Amino acid sequence: MKMKIKNSVIILWVALIIGANLINIGYAQKTKQKNMRKSSAMQIFAEDVHSYSNPQAIRVRHVDLDWNVLFDKKILQGTATLSIEHASNERNAPLILDTRDLKIAKVETSGDGKKYTPTTFNIGTTDKILGAPLTIQLPINAKFVRIYYSTSPNASGLQWLEPSQTAGKKTPYMFSQAQAIHARSFIPLQDSPQVRITYSARVHTPKGLLAVMSAEGNSQTSARDGDYSFRMPHAIPSYLIAIAVGDLQFRSLGKRTGVYSEPLMIEKSAFELADTEKMVEATEKLFGAYRWGRYDLLVLPPSFPFGGMENPMLTFATPTILAGDKSLVSLVAHELAHSWSGNLVTNATWRDFWLNEGFTTYLERRIIEEVYGKPRREMEATLGRRVLEKEIAGMDVRDQILHVDLNGRDPDEGFTGVPYEKGALFLRHLEETFGREKFDKFLRGYFDSHTFQSITTETFIDYLQKNLIDKNPKLVSRADVNEWIDNAGLPKNAPQPSSDAFAKVEAQSNSWLNGKIAAQDIKTNAWTTQEWLHFLTNLPQDLGAEKMAELDGAFNLTTRGNSEIAFQWLLMSIKNNYSAAFPRLEEFLTAIGRRKFVKPLFEELARTPEGTERAKEIYSKARSGYHPITQASVDEILKWKTQ
Ligand code: BES
Ligand code: ZN
């Protein structure tokens, strides 16, 4: 009898709880719908045409990696364990991940993270740009998904270097480059920048080599046991996951800054990057706290396809910034600035790329002004605008738009001067219109209120309207903003940066061009790299081989070590058929794989039949040393057939 009463009390109790919960769920759903933008569990996702994933139904929150780095096979082999969360109304949806050229051996799921059971999966057809979707069936209570896989030796996001391609020549090297959509070639995941995840990793390498990642856990000591662990505690987009393995050494630059490189490069790197700590301090002063703990750099071998990559806590940089005189360190300012614009506040999709790069280019120049003074900022901004104008002149109008439509296209095609320089000019225009004080306050508020979030252009415009335009009416109209965001070309009121130093360079340059003075009388002694670049880019591009020879005789331009100056000079040498520079051109193109240099040089060569011949000859020697990203660009220019 007593038992019966007890049982019915329990039943009643359970019924009450279930009932209350049902009411609660209904209520919660309604309030959630109201607060959709605020609730991270119910984040609204923008349409991302570059991902197969379905984060609105199932959301990956954390990725735990366990990799063996196999240099002999040129593959990563191991597991990725994803922690997932279902949207409450999508319990039956399968998990769809992005992959490219991955070999999937097995997929398991788990409800408790301890006991895993195999599940079925399917790899869809491969798209040239997007790769292939990996669809995984999930039991209703699955919270973890473990994928056993290996990468392809041709993974688009990895480069495997032979010892001969390194500075030390003794040990192999590998590094990743995930932006824009290459993370999927080494991790099966929701490869969209609006899906933010934390990550952890255990990496096994041959003994004697060091692995570093864009995370906590990078070793500063000389111990090299081949077993390394990492953790990124902040939610980041997948394109910021990065790894490098090689014979690496560390050198401290300041209390929270340092540099890694091969031992042979560490001295030069530490000298060149000595101002890094100062730059972090300057950026904090301008835009608020640095939220990532340490800021280290990795100076890579010369095949690194970009100038720099803002991998969190560990910027990857090309060795071509090692000019010996710190003149190319605006690249550090740029990648550091991404710790605010890009990594803290991220473009939600690749059509919002200008939110990353335009803001960062603007911030970069502000940091340069703070650390090196206003004249340097103006020089770099002037060079930036000039490069943009030249590029726009030969560009499809649809690519001249900040909010660019990349549907059906590779997001790498959005990598032009437009998001960078036009984006930076837009922000400079706002700074000039509202005044620096108001604009800086606005910027700081923008970063503080969107920390660790991915946002669209529309979200930015709404924020701009509410927090800057509405508060200071009549200065900028919505039509002005729309012109910047949606129209081709540059608005008439776009800022015109100008530099006194450059005006002086032009005066001298004109005297030489008019025959008033000889080349050797141009007073170049005190010229900075920026003045040299202005001088060269401002010359008539059909100068003629004779005038080129005169300049070369006076200033030894063909043998310059500064990569930016050498690049400009070599470009002009091709245009003017200045053959004395051709051996140096070949040397440059076989030693350096930075796409920004390599691509325009091959493009210029390919304009004539003889040039095309020379290009093909050089490329046949250089290609194997290039990163897959650079290879893809040059293959297209030269219509190169592989195999
Ligand atoms: N995030 C970019 C590099 C990038 C963009 C890689 C898109 C892949 C896809 C990086 O911050 C960058 O802009 N690098 C520039 C240097 C900078 C000083 C303008 C580069 O590599 O040229
Ligand atoms: Zn950038």
XYZ file of C-alpha atoms and ligand atoms in Angstrom:
666
model
C 0.000 0.000 0.000
C 2.687 2.407 1.047
C 4.609 1.469 -2.094
C 1.588 2.242 -4.281
C 1.163 5.702 -2.805
C 4.858 6.323 -3.223
C 4.704 5.177 -6.861
C 1.761 7.365 -7.739
C 3.432 10.336 -6.071
C 6.472 9.723 -8.211
C 4.356 9.355 -11.371
C 2.532 12.585 -10.583
C 5.789 14.302 -9.917
C 7.326 13.139 -13.188
C 4.202 14.204 -15.076
C 4.364 17.622 -13.488
C 8.002 18.039 -14.391
C 7.417 16.937 -17.997
C 4.432 19.272 -18.280
C 6.337 22.188 -16.845
C 9.211 21.463 -19.172
C 6.942 21.319 -22.198
C 5.527 24.721 -21.316
C 9.049 25.876 -20.718
C 10.283 24.632 -24.081
C 7.425 26.386 -25.844
C 8.228 29.557 -23.997
C 11.919 29.191 -24.536
C 11.421 28.702 -28.257
C 9.367 31.850 -28.520
C 11.858 33.953 -26.606
C 14.686 32.361 -28.523
C 13.065 33.320 -31.795
C 12.833 36.888 -30.541
C 16.462 36.920 -29.511
C 17.813 34.913 -32.391
C 20.695 37.232 -33.067
C 21.784 37.164 -29.449
C 21.608 33.479 -28.703
C 24.661 31.645 -29.924
C 22.831 28.303 -29.874
C 20.385 29.745 -32.374
C 22.870 31.758 -34.409
C 21.494 32.794 -37.768
C 23.821 31.778 -40.538
C 24.292 33.736 -43.716
C 24.259 31.885 -47.004
C 27.804 30.715 -47.667
C 28.163 29.569 -51.266
C 31.589 28.128 -50.457
C 30.558 25.502 -47.938
C 28.410 22.365 -48.111
C 27.935 22.363 -44.348
C 24.621 22.756 -42.495
C 25.500 24.667 -39.296
C 21.909 25.867 -38.892
C 20.945 22.236 -38.152
C 24.091 20.905 -36.520
C 26.875 23.029 -35.221
C 30.470 21.925 -34.647
C 31.820 23.587 -31.493
C 35.242 22.023 -30.996
C 37.703 19.975 -33.030
C 40.237 17.706 -31.379
C 43.000 16.614 -33.752
C 45.447 13.747 -33.469
C 47.933 13.731 -36.330
C 50.938 11.756 -37.434
C 53.046 13.903 -39.736
C 54.362 11.416 -42.310
C 57.061 13.091 -44.386
C 57.866 10.024 -46.468
C 54.270 9.796 -47.707
C 53.625 13.556 -47.567
C 50.425 13.054 -45.624
C 48.812 13.792 -42.297
C 47.192 10.685 -40.872
C 45.020 10.505 -37.796
C 41.691 11.552 -36.377
C 39.506 14.606 -36.048
C 36.997 14.404 -33.216
C 34.220 16.975 -33.516
C 32.015 18.084 -30.621
C 28.596 18.837 -32.062
C 25.362 20.529 -31.046
C 21.964 19.959 -32.663
C 19.538 22.778 -33.244
C 16.559 21.722 -31.096
C 14.208 21.284 -34.057
C 16.640 19.438 -36.348
C 17.304 16.233 -34.440
C 17.328 14.007 -37.518
C 19.570 15.955 -39.841
C 22.815 14.282 -40.931
C 26.081 16.115 -40.341
C 27.519 17.525 -43.578
C 31.199 18.434 -43.598
C 33.488 19.980 -46.187
C 36.370 17.874 -47.486
C 38.829 17.957 -50.359
C 40.947 14.984 -51.398
C 40.634 13.346 -47.963
C 40.770 9.598 -47.550
C 38.174 8.679 -44.923
C 38.820 5.305 -43.282
C 36.110 5.184 -40.644
C 33.591 7.386 -38.826
C 32.370 6.800 -35.274
C 29.966 8.651 -33.005
C 29.584 8.879 -29.270
C 27.070 10.246 -26.781
C 29.489 10.520 -23.877
C 32.890 11.036 -25.486
C 34.048 7.661 -24.155
C 32.332 4.877 -26.013
C 32.394 5.263 -29.806
C 30.418 3.195 -32.311
C 30.832 3.124 -36.101
C 28.317 4.978 -38.249
C 27.647 5.201 -41.975
C 28.924 8.007 -44.140
C 28.991 9.043 -47.743
C 31.282 11.228 -49.822
C 29.465 13.175 -52.535
C 30.769 14.163 -55.938
C 33.771 16.441 -56.080
C 33.390 20.021 -57.221
C 36.540 21.638 -58.603
C 36.258 24.648 -56.317
C 34.432 23.312 -53.274
C 35.691 19.759 -52.883
C 33.214 17.102 -51.769
C 30.592 16.963 -49.003
C 31.017 14.246 -46.379
C 27.587 13.257 -45.071
C 27.497 11.436 -41.741
C 24.406 9.748 -40.282
C 24.008 10.492 -36.586
C 22.207 8.623 -33.840
C 19.816 10.979 -32.057
C 21.991 11.362 -28.955
C 25.357 11.771 -30.702
C 27.513 14.518 -29.229
C 30.873 13.520 -30.689
C 31.936 12.427 -34.155
C 35.351 10.889 -34.742
C 36.725 10.701 -38.275
C 39.732 8.509 -39.084
C 41.368 9.939 -42.176
C 44.470 10.884 -44.086
C 45.244 13.772 -46.390
C 46.379 13.543 -50.007
C 50.028 14.300 -50.903
C 48.511 17.009 -53.123
C 46.362 18.609 -50.395
C 45.723 22.171 -51.548
C 46.275 23.542 -48.045
C 49.593 21.858 -47.288
C 53.066 22.124 -48.706
C 55.675 19.436 -48.154
C 59.249 20.565 -48.705
C 62.238 18.377 -49.413
C 65.320 19.137 -47.313
C 66.831 20.772 -50.419
C 64.014 23.359 -50.381
C 64.858 24.561 -46.873
C 67.569 26.896 -45.661
C 69.296 24.183 -43.619
C 69.031 21.558 -46.420
C 69.071 18.704 -43.891
C 65.511 18.100 -42.743
C 62.117 18.239 -44.435
C 59.498 20.889 -43.684
C 55.738 21.139 -43.982
C 53.266 23.944 -43.441
C 49.581 24.645 -43.915
C 47.725 27.596 -45.447
C 43.997 27.268 -44.881
C 42.547 30.594 -46.003
C 40.234 30.818 -47.842
C 38.807 27.277 -48.256
C 41.770 24.942 -47.891
C 41.254 23.821 -44.273
C 38.950 21.169 -45.747
C 41.954 19.616 -47.531
C 43.494 18.678 -44.180
C 40.541 18.577 -41.741
C 36.974 17.413 -42.377
C 34.924 20.263 -40.896
C 32.330 22.976 -41.430
C 34.661 25.117 -43.501
C 32.792 28.397 -43.366
C 34.160 31.476 -41.567
C 30.860 31.963 -39.746
C 31.289 28.669 -37.890
C 33.597 29.384 -34.968
C 35.285 26.550 -33.125
C 37.866 25.990 -30.437
C 40.490 23.361 -31.158
C 43.043 21.127 -29.528
C 45.693 18.980 -31.181
C 48.264 16.329 -30.500
C 50.911 16.144 -33.212
C 53.472 13.387 -33.706
C 56.510 14.258 -35.820
C 59.898 12.682 -36.458
C 62.194 13.317 -33.489
C 64.358 16.413 -33.838
C 61.665 18.440 -35.639
C 59.398 20.981 -33.965
C 55.678 21.387 -34.641
C 54.065 24.788 -34.075
C 50.401 25.743 -34.410
C 48.109 28.784 -34.286
C 47.373 28.049 -30.638
C 48.766 27.837 -27.128
C 51.503 25.268 -26.586
C 54.291 26.397 -28.922
C 57.600 25.377 -27.394
C 60.291 27.937 -26.693
C 62.865 25.402 -25.587
C 65.127 23.181 -27.646
C 63.479 19.884 -26.603
C 62.338 18.068 -29.790
C 60.778 14.753 -28.759
C 58.308 14.655 -31.635
C 55.189 14.748 -29.421
C 53.451 18.119 -29.189
C 50.133 19.344 -27.786
C 48.191 22.508 -28.540
C 44.998 24.272 -27.505
C 43.163 27.237 -28.960
C 40.743 28.342 -26.221
C 38.969 31.015 -28.283
C 36.340 30.222 -30.882
C 37.929 30.900 -34.277
C 36.938 30.311 -37.902
C 38.418 27.195 -39.526
C 40.640 29.169 -41.910
C 42.770 30.191 -38.921
C 43.828 26.662 -37.997
C 47.490 26.316 -38.948
C 50.466 24.047 -38.466
C 54.125 24.024 -39.461
C 56.769 21.367 -38.814
C 60.478 21.731 -39.414
C 63.861 22.407 -37.908
C 62.668 25.465 -36.005
C 64.274 27.665 -33.432
C 62.700 30.306 -31.202
C 63.971 33.756 -30.322
C 62.223 36.093 -27.900
C 61.465 39.622 -29.129
C 59.673 40.996 -26.061
C 57.593 39.920 -23.122
C 54.812 38.393 -25.176
C 56.372 38.373 -28.650
C 58.897 36.137 -30.370
C 59.910 34.598 -33.671
C 60.388 31.064 -35.006
C 62.419 30.188 -38.074
C 65.012 27.759 -39.294
C 68.216 28.236 -37.271
C 70.028 29.805 -40.235
C 67.416 32.570 -40.477
C 66.778 33.284 -36.817
C 69.341 36.060 -36.398
C 68.165 37.946 -39.469
C 64.516 37.423 -38.510
C 64.981 38.662 -34.953
C 66.748 41.777 -36.219
C 64.092 42.573 -38.802
C 61.160 41.998 -36.432
C 62.634 43.770 -33.422
C 59.786 46.326 -33.336
C 57.032 43.727 -32.942
C 56.410 44.278 -29.210
C 56.195 48.048 -29.831
C 53.624 47.412 -32.535
C 51.450 45.322 -30.202
C 51.565 48.115 -27.628
C 50.681 50.736 -30.241
C 47.728 48.702 -31.497
C 46.392 48.178 -27.986
C 46.584 51.892 -27.362
C 44.581 52.572 -30.503
C 42.052 49.764 -30.620
C 41.842 48.039 -27.229
C 43.337 44.992 -25.540
C 45.173 42.266 -27.438
C 43.032 39.295 -26.504
C 45.150 36.334 -27.565
C 47.964 36.126 -25.022
C 51.194 35.735 -27.007
C 51.963 37.152 -30.443
C 54.676 35.169 -32.211
C 55.750 35.027 -35.845
C 57.000 32.155 -37.968
C 59.310 33.091 -40.845
C 58.774 30.399 -43.467
C 60.868 29.127 -46.380
C 60.621 31.239 -49.578
C 57.927 29.071 -51.142
C 55.324 30.436 -48.707
C 52.698 31.645 -51.198
C 51.626 34.787 -49.332
C 53.308 37.746 -47.729
C 51.759 36.949 -44.415
C 48.936 34.991 -42.843
C 47.325 36.074 -39.603
C 47.181 32.667 -37.924
C 46.159 33.510 -34.346
C 49.019 33.723 -31.825
C 51.432 32.779 -34.649
C 51.559 34.924 -37.782
C 53.109 33.106 -40.757
C 55.406 35.349 -42.817
C 57.378 35.166 -46.053
C 61.160 35.500 -45.727
C 60.962 38.135 -48.497
C 60.217 40.730 -45.777
C 63.754 40.273 -44.456
C 65.158 43.299 -46.267
C 67.869 43.900 -43.703
C 66.615 47.409 -42.864
C 63.132 46.794 -41.374
C 61.629 48.621 -44.352
C 58.995 45.972 -45.129
C 57.583 45.457 -41.643
C 54.234 47.025 -42.472
C 53.447 43.379 -43.183
C 53.830 42.665 -39.468
C 51.583 45.634 -38.667
C 49.070 44.161 -41.102
C 49.029 40.615 -39.742
C 49.026 41.903 -36.175
C 46.070 44.178 -36.957
C 44.134 41.064 -37.999
C 44.183 40.089 -34.304
C 41.409 42.702 -34.111
C 39.949 42.907 -37.618
C 39.648 39.370 -38.946
C 40.395 37.133 -36.013
C 38.317 38.871 -33.332
C 35.661 40.172 -35.730
C 35.544 37.933 -38.779
C 33.979 38.083 -42.243
C 30.940 35.769 -42.120
C 31.403 34.699 -45.754
C 34.038 35.349 -48.400
C 31.943 38.038 -50.027
C 32.473 40.011 -46.805
C 36.264 39.620 -47.168
C 36.691 43.409 -47.289
C 35.602 43.513 -43.617
C 38.782 41.567 -42.867
C 41.217 43.134 -45.284
C 39.943 46.709 -45.677
C 39.791 47.197 -41.908
C 43.176 45.551 -41.510
C 44.825 47.695 -44.168
C 43.374 50.782 -42.475
C 44.579 49.587 -39.041
C 47.976 48.626 -40.472
C 48.561 52.214 -41.599
C 47.439 53.601 -38.253
C 49.957 51.340 -36.503
C 52.669 52.471 -38.938
C 51.822 56.099 -38.149
C 51.993 55.393 -34.415
C 55.337 53.558 -34.567
C 57.142 55.168 -37.533
C 55.377 58.519 -37.976
C 52.877 60.129 -40.317
C 55.137 60.592 -43.364
C 55.635 56.814 -43.539
C 51.887 56.228 -43.288
C 51.256 58.680 -46.093
C 53.897 57.110 -48.287
C 52.398 53.652 -47.864
C 48.834 54.891 -48.334
C 49.864 56.726 -51.501
C 51.546 53.620 -52.899
C 48.426 51.658 -51.973
C 46.064 53.956 -53.816
C 48.284 54.008 -56.894
C 48.474 50.219 -57.068
C 44.699 50.063 -56.686
C 44.060 52.570 -59.468
C 46.293 50.677 -61.868
C 44.667 47.384 -60.978
C 41.120 48.714 -61.278
C 41.878 50.095 -64.738
C 42.230 46.585 -66.129
C 39.645 44.855 -63.990
C 36.207 43.386 -64.597
C 33.693 45.823 -63.030
C 32.082 43.144 -60.866
C 35.411 42.685 -59.068
C 35.631 46.392 -58.287
C 32.808 46.065 -55.748
C 33.555 45.745 -52.025
C 30.532 43.501 -51.406
C 31.648 41.255 -54.255
C 29.522 38.426 -55.640
C 31.613 35.246 -55.619
C 28.849 32.781 -56.388
C 30.231 29.974 -58.538
C 33.758 31.327 -58.224
C 36.821 30.422 -56.227
C 37.040 32.790 -53.230
C 40.727 33.222 -54.060
C 39.497 35.279 -57.022
C 38.349 37.889 -54.504
C 41.973 38.398 -53.499
C 42.567 41.688 -55.306
C 43.511 45.208 -54.268
C 39.837 46.133 -53.974
C 38.988 44.634 -50.548
C 42.336 45.887 -49.223
C 42.850 49.357 -50.590
C 39.329 50.420 -51.503
C 38.173 49.084 -48.129
C 40.911 51.052 -46.356
C 40.023 54.199 -48.323
C 36.386 53.854 -47.266
C 37.411 53.762 -43.601
C 39.838 56.623 -44.113
C 36.992 58.549 -45.707
C 34.910 57.963 -42.572
C 37.857 59.010 -40.391
C 38.316 62.222 -42.382
C 34.580 62.975 -42.372
C 33.778 62.339 -38.696
C 37.167 63.233 -37.275
C 39.688 60.862 -35.801
C 38.394 61.088 -32.238
C 34.853 60.029 -33.065
C 35.970 57.468 -35.580
C 38.430 55.819 -33.195
C 35.759 55.592 -30.521
C 33.458 54.012 -33.073
C 36.100 51.496 -34.135
C 36.901 50.484 -30.592
C 33.179 50.021 -29.905
C 32.883 47.941 -33.074
C 35.627 45.565 -31.932
C 34.398 45.408 -28.331
C 30.826 44.653 -29.300
C 31.639 41.956 -31.864
C 34.468 40.058 -30.172
C 34.785 36.482 -31.386
C 31.895 36.930 -33.804
C 31.600 36.513 -37.561
C 29.545 39.208 -39.224
C 28.230 40.133 -42.652
C 28.586 43.413 -44.506
C 24.915 44.128 -43.690
C 25.586 43.788 -39.948
C 28.487 46.205 -40.243
C 26.413 48.722 -42.160
C 23.629 48.567 -39.560
C 26.179 49.117 -36.818
C 27.757 51.998 -38.723
C 24.373 53.605 -39.260
C 23.359 53.403 -35.597
C 26.662 54.228 -33.976
C 28.295 56.767 -36.240
C 26.010 58.103 -38.950
C 22.811 58.611 -36.924
C 24.766 60.194 -34.080
C 26.383 62.762 -36.374
C 23.703 63.485 -38.935
C 24.214 65.176 -42.302
C 27.847 64.141 -42.688
C 27.407 60.878 -44.560
C 24.211 59.613 -46.198
C 23.127 56.037 -46.691
C 23.557 56.608 -50.428
C 27.227 57.514 -49.846
C 27.730 54.292 -47.909
C 25.973 52.247 -50.571
C 28.135 53.775 -53.267
C 31.257 52.606 -51.448
C 29.885 49.134 -50.776
C 27.955 48.269 -53.939
C 29.417 50.304 -56.804
C 32.403 49.677 -59.028
C 35.387 52.028 -59.113
C 36.282 54.671 -56.562
C 33.813 57.350 -55.413
C 34.804 60.901 -56.378
C 35.271 61.891 -52.753
C 37.673 59.021 -52.040
C 40.642 60.187 -49.945
C 43.791 61.194 -51.817
C 46.725 60.416 -49.573
C 49.793 62.439 -50.510
C 53.418 62.535 -49.478
C 55.877 65.433 -49.534
C 58.750 63.009 -49.843
C 57.144 61.504 -52.943
C 56.661 64.952 -54.478
C 60.414 65.449 -54.193
C 61.079 62.075 -55.784
C 58.797 63.019 -58.685
C 60.584 66.349 -59.207
C 63.932 64.601 -59.530
C 62.508 61.860 -61.662
C 61.069 64.442 -64.056
C 64.377 66.269 -64.313
C 66.000 63.035 -65.360
C 63.242 62.096 -67.805
C 63.427 65.588 -69.388
C 67.150 65.200 -69.838
C 68.051 67.974 -67.363
C 70.132 65.687 -65.170
C 71.846 62.319 -65.584
C 70.650 59.276 -63.667
C 73.652 59.342 -61.377
C 72.741 62.908 -60.338
C 69.391 61.847 -58.889
C 69.892 62.229 -55.156
C 68.859 58.825 -53.936
C 71.191 58.453 -50.969
C 68.581 59.042 -48.323
C 65.733 57.315 -50.151
C 63.749 54.773 -48.212
C 62.369 51.618 -49.791
C 59.026 53.417 -50.170
C 60.662 56.279 -52.119
C 62.397 53.798 -54.399
C 59.116 52.040 -54.990
C 57.392 55.297 -55.780
C 60.191 56.268 -58.132
C 60.012 52.978 -60.048
C 56.221 52.628 -60.194
C 55.865 56.249 -61.240
C 58.208 56.015 -64.239
C 56.666 55.619 -67.698
C 56.345 51.875 -68.054
C 57.659 52.040 -71.652
C 60.885 53.668 -70.541
C 63.007 51.713 -73.028
C 65.972 49.415 -72.496
C 68.468 52.230 -72.852
C 67.093 54.285 -69.978
C 66.779 51.104 -67.931
C 70.481 50.468 -68.514
C 71.321 54.018 -67.434
C 69.424 53.565 -64.164
C 70.987 50.188 -63.591
C 74.456 51.579 -64.202
C 73.881 54.310 -61.639
C 72.050 52.308 -58.943
C 72.675 48.578 -59.483
C 68.978 47.831 -59.464
C 69.349 44.370 -60.972
C 71.297 43.142 -57.976
C 69.066 44.661 -55.276
C 68.215 42.264 -52.448
C 65.057 44.080 -51.326
C 62.291 41.854 -52.687
C 59.770 44.640 -53.384
C 62.315 46.764 -55.257
C 63.661 43.734 -57.125
C 60.130 42.747 -58.120
C 59.293 46.213 -59.524
C 62.571 46.350 -61.383
C 62.179 42.893 -62.881
C 58.625 43.659 -63.948
C 59.887 46.743 -65.767
C 62.754 44.741 -67.243
C 60.292 42.392 -68.924
C 58.113 45.254 -70.168
C 61.146 47.045 -71.645
C 62.959 43.953 -72.846
C 65.950 44.843 -70.707
C 67.815 41.585 -71.175
C 70.669 42.331 -68.758
C 68.193 41.612 -65.935
C 66.944 38.278 -67.310
C 69.393 36.024 -65.436
C 68.329 37.752 -62.210
C 64.684 37.275 -63.212
C 65.232 33.542 -63.512
C 67.066 33.444 -60.206
C 64.253 35.396 -58.489
C 61.500 33.194 -59.911
C 63.216 29.956 -58.954
C 64.101 31.118 -55.436
C 60.829 32.784 -54.408
C 57.290 31.383 -54.508
C 55.341 34.342 -53.135
C 52.339 34.606 -55.433
C 52.163 38.401 -55.336
C 55.583 38.488 -57.077
C 55.505 35.325 -59.149
C 52.103 35.761 -60.769
C 52.553 39.259 -62.265
C 56.031 38.375 -63.541
C 54.745 35.318 -65.397
C 51.745 37.308 -66.643
C 54.048 39.950 -68.044
C 56.296 37.346 -69.667
C 53.296 35.610 -71.231
C 52.349 38.749 -73.197
C 54.804 37.982 -76.007
C 55.692 34.713 -77.774
C 59.398 34.970 -76.823
C 58.431 35.846 -73.255
C 56.133 32.833 -73.120
C 58.998 30.625 -74.224
C 61.259 32.028 -71.524
C 58.457 31.725 -68.964
C 57.918 28.054 -69.759
C 61.605 27.327 -69.516
C 61.856 29.021 -66.121
C 58.624 27.454 -64.867
C 59.747 23.942 -65.744
C 62.569 24.430 -63.229
C 60.663 26.460 -60.660
C 57.288 24.718 -60.515
C 58.138 21.851 -58.184
C 59.330 24.351 -55.580
C 56.108 26.356 -55.626
C 53.170 25.930 -53.263
C 50.012 24.383 -54.811
C 48.295 27.808 -54.615
C 51.064 29.502 -56.602
C 51.265 26.547 -58.994
C 47.537 26.838 -59.704
C 47.899 30.541 -60.602
C 50.896 30.041 -62.910
C 49.482 26.851 -64.477
C 46.551 28.941 -65.618
C 48.665 31.769 -67.015
C 50.919 29.443 -69.020
C 48.176 26.887 -69.805
C 50.506 24.397 -68.161
C 49.475 20.787 -68.505
C 50.360 18.585 -65.559
C 51.252 15.003 -66.594
N 44.854 37.017 -44.838
C 45.721 37.527 -45.826
C 46.255 36.459 -46.740
C 45.210 35.683 -47.505
C 44.049 36.269 -47.961
C 45.430 34.353 -47.781
C 43.102 35.515 -48.668
C 44.492 33.624 -48.476
C 43.323 34.195 -48.924
C 46.883 38.291 -45.210
O 46.528 39.015 -44.084
C 47.346 39.294 -46.219
O 46.591 40.154 -46.556
N 48.585 39.170 -46.679
C 49.171 40.058 -47.656
C 50.179 40.968 -47.016
C 49.661 42.274 -46.532
C 50.793 43.136 -46.006
C 48.848 43.030 -47.538
C 49.920 39.229 -48.663
O 50.112 38.041 -48.411
O 50.317 39.762 -49.674
Zn 45.319 40.651 -44.495
